Short mmCIF file of C-alpha atoms in Angstrom, two decimals:
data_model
loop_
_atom_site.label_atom_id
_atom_site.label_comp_id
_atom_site.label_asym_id
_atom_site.label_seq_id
_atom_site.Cartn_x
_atom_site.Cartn_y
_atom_site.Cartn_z
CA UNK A 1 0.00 0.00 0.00
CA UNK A 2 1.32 3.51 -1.09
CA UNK A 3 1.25 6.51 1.06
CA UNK A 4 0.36 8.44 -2.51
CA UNK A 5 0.60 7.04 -5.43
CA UNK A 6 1.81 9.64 -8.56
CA UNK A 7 0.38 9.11 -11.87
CA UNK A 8 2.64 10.35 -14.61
CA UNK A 9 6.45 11.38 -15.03
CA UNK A 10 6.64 14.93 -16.67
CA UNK A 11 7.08 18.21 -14.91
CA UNK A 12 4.72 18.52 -12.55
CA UNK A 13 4.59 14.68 -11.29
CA UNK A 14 8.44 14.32 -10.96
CA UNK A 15 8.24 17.79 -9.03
CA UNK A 16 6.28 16.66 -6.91
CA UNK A 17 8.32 13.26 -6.77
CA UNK A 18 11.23 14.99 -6.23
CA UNK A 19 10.21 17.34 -2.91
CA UNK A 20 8.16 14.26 -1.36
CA UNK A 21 11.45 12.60 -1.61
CA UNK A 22 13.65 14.95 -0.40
CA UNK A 23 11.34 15.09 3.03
CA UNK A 24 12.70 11.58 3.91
CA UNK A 25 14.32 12.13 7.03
CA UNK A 26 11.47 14.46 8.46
CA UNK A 27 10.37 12.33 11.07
CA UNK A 28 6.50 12.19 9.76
CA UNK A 29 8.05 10.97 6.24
CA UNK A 30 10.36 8.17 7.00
CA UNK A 31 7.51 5.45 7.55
CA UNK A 32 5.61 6.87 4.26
CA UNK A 33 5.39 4.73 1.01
CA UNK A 34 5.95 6.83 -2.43
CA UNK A 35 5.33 5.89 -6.17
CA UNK A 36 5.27 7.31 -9.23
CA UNK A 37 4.30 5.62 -12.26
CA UNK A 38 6.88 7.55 -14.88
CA UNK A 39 4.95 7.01 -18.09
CA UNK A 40 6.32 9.74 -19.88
CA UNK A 41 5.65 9.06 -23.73
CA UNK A 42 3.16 11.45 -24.84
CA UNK A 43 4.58 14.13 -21.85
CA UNK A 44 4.51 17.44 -24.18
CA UNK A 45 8.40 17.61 -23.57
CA UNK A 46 8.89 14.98 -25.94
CA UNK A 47 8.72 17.85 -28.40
CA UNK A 48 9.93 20.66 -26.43
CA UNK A 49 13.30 22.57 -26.18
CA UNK A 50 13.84 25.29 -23.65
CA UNK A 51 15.20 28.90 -23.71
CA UNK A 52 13.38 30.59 -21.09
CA UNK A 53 12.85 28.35 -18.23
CA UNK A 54 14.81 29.10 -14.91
CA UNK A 55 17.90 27.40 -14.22
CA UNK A 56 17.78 25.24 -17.64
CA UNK A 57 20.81 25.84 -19.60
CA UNK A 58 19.55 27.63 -22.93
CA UNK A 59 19.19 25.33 -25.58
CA UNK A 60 17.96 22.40 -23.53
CA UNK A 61 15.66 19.42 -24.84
CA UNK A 62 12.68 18.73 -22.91
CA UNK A 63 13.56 14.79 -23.81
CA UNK A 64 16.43 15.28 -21.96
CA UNK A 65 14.69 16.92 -19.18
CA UNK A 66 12.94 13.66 -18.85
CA UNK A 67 15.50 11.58 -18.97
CA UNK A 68 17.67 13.69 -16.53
CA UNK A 69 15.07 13.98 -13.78
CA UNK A 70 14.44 10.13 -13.37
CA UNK A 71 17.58 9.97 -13.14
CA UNK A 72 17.82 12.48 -10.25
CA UNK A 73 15.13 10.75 -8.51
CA UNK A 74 16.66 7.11 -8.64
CA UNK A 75 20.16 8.62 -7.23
CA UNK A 76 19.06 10.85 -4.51
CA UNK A 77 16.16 8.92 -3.58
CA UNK A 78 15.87 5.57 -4.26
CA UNK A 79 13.00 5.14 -1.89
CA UNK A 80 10.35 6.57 -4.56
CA UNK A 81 9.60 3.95 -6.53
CA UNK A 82 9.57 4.37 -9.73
CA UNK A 83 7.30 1.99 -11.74
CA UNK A 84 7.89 2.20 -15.56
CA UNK A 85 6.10 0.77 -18.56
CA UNK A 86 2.66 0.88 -17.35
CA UNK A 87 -0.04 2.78 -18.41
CA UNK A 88 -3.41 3.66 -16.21
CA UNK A 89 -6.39 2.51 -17.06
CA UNK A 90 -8.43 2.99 -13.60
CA UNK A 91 -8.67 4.55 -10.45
CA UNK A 92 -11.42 2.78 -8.21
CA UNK A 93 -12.20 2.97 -4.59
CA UNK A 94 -11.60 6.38 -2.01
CA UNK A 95 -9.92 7.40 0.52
CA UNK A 96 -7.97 6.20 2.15
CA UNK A 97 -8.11 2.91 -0.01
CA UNK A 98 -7.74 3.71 -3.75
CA UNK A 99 -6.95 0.79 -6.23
CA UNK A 100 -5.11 2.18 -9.52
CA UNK A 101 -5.09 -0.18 -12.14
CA UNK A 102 -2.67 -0.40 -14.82
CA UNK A 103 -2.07 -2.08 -18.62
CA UNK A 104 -0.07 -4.47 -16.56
CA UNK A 105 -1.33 -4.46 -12.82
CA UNK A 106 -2.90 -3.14 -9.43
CA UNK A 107 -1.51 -0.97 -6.86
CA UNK A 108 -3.14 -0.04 -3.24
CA UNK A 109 -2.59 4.01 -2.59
CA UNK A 110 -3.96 5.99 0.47
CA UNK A 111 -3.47 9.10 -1.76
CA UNK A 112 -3.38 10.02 -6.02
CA UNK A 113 -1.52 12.93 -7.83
CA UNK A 114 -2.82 12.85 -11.31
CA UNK A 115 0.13 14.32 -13.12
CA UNK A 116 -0.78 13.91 -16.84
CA UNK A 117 -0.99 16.47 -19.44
CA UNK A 118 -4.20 18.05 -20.26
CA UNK A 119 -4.80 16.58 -23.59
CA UNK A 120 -8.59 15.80 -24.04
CA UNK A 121 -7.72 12.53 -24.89
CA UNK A 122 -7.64 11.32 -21.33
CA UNK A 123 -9.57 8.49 -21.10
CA UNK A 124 -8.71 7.07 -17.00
CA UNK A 125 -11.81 5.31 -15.78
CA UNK A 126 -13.40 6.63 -12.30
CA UNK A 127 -12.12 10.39 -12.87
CA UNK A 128 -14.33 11.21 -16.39
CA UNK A 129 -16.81 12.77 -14.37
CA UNK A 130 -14.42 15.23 -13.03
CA UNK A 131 -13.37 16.66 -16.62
CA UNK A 132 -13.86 20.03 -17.34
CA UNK A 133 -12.82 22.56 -20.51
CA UNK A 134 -9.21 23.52 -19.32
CA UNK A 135 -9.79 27.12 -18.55
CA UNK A 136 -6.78 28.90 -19.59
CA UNK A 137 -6.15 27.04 -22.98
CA UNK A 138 -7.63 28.24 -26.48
CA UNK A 139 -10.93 26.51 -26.95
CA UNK A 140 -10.16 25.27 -29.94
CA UNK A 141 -7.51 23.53 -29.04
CA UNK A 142 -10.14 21.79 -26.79
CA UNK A 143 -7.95 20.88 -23.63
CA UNK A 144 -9.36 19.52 -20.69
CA UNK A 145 -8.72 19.53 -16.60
CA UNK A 146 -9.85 17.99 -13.84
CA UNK A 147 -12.19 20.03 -11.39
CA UNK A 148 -10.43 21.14 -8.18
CA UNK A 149 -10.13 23.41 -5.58
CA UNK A 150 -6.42 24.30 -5.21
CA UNK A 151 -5.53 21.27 -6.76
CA UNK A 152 -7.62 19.06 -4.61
CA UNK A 153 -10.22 16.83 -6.78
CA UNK A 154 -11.80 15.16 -4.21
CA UNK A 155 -10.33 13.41 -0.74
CA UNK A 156 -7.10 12.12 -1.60
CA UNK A 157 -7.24 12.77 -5.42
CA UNK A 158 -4.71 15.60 -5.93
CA UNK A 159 -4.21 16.83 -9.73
CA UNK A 160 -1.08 18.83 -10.83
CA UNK A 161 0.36 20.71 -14.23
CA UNK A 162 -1.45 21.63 -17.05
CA UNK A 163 -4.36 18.91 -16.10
CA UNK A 164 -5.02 21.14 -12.57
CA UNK A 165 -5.56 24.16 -15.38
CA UNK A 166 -2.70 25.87 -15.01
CA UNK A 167 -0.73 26.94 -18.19
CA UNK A 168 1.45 24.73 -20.11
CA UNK A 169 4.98 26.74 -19.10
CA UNK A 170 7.68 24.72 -17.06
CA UNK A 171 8.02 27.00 -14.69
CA UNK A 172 4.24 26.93 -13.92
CA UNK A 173 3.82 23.07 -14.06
CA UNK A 174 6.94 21.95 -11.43
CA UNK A 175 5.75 24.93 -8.87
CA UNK A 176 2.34 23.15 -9.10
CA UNK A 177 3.89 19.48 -8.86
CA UNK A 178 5.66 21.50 -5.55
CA UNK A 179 2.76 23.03 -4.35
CA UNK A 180 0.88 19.82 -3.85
CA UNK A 181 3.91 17.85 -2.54
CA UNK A 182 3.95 20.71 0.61
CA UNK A 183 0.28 20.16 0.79
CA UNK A 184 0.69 16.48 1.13
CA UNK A 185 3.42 16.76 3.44
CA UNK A 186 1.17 19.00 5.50
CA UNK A 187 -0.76 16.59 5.89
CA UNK A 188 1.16 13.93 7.38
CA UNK A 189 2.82 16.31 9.72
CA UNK A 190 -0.81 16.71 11.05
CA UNK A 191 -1.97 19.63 9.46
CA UNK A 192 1.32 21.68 10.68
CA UNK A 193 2.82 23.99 7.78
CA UNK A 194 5.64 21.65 5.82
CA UNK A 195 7.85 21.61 3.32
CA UNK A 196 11.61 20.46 2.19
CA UNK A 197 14.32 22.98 1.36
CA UNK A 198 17.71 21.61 0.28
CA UNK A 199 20.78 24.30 2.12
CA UNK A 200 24.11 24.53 2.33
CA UNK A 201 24.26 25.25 6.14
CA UNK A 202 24.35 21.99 8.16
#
């Protein structure tokens, strides 16, 4: 059984990946169980390159981004697991008790991030009803979110990136993949204001 369970490996869902992680030896964290399911082949940075995105050397594929930051995540924390190849098909249940089912399998999470891009092709059984025009995007382009208050679907559904209705910049996608790791984090520290800076002081 996962703690929360992450579904999808571009910006927003490695962001948030990435600060749950680094929260490991917070004293609330070190008992907690964290996935991510890195499917990551129709992630818009397949296609992207990168000149004005903070602290991304100019010139930067997004591919590589992708590649890069799985990489980061398996080095410095090797207690996310990553589960690759599988695509989701199915979330079922509530909280605290969610079943996610995949092309491949089932896996128990307390908690879901839905971190996939907001193309209206989305098609994930048990989260249809929540779909919604994407509210910043050009209706043609007919884009889709999920409906949420602050990024909060319903009770333990948590939605990130461009599919929470933010815009599609890089910037505006990892802050959001951020945002809702401090919220879960909050959480397990009982409701007492959390988060996880990285410093040089000791």
């Amino acid at each position: 059984m996962y703690d929360v369970l992450i579904i999808g490996g571009g910006v927003s869902g490695l962001s948030c990946a990435l600060v749950l992680g680094s929260a490991h030896k917070k004293a609330f964290v070190q008992d907690k169980k964290i996935g991510i399911i890195t499917h990551q082949k129709i992630s818009s940075l397949q296609e992207a390159i990168f000149y004005n995105a903070y602290g991304v050397p100019s010139g930067k594929l997004g591919s590589e981004l992708l590649t890069e930051s799985t990489e980061h995540l398996q080095q410095l924390y090797p207690h996310v697991t990553q589960i690759e190849g599988e695509k989701v098909l199915k979330v079922s249940g509530e909280f605290p008790n969610f079943t996610v089912t995949t092309n491949k399998n089932s896996h128990q999470t307390k908690s879901i991030v839905v971190a996939i891009g907001y193309s209206n092709t989305f098609d994930i059984e048990g989260l249809m009803n929540f779909v919604e025009p994407h509210k910043k995007a050009i209706a043609e382009k007919q884009r889709i979110q999920l409906k949420n208050e602050d990024h909060k679907v319903a009770e333990g559904i948590y939605v990130v990136g461009t599919l929470a209705g933010w815009r599609s910049q890089l910037a505006i996608a990892a802050g959001s993949g951020a945002a809702v790791a401090t919220d879960i984090l909050t959480l397990w520290n009982n409701g007492i204001s959390s988060q996880s800076h990285d410093s040089i002081k000791k």
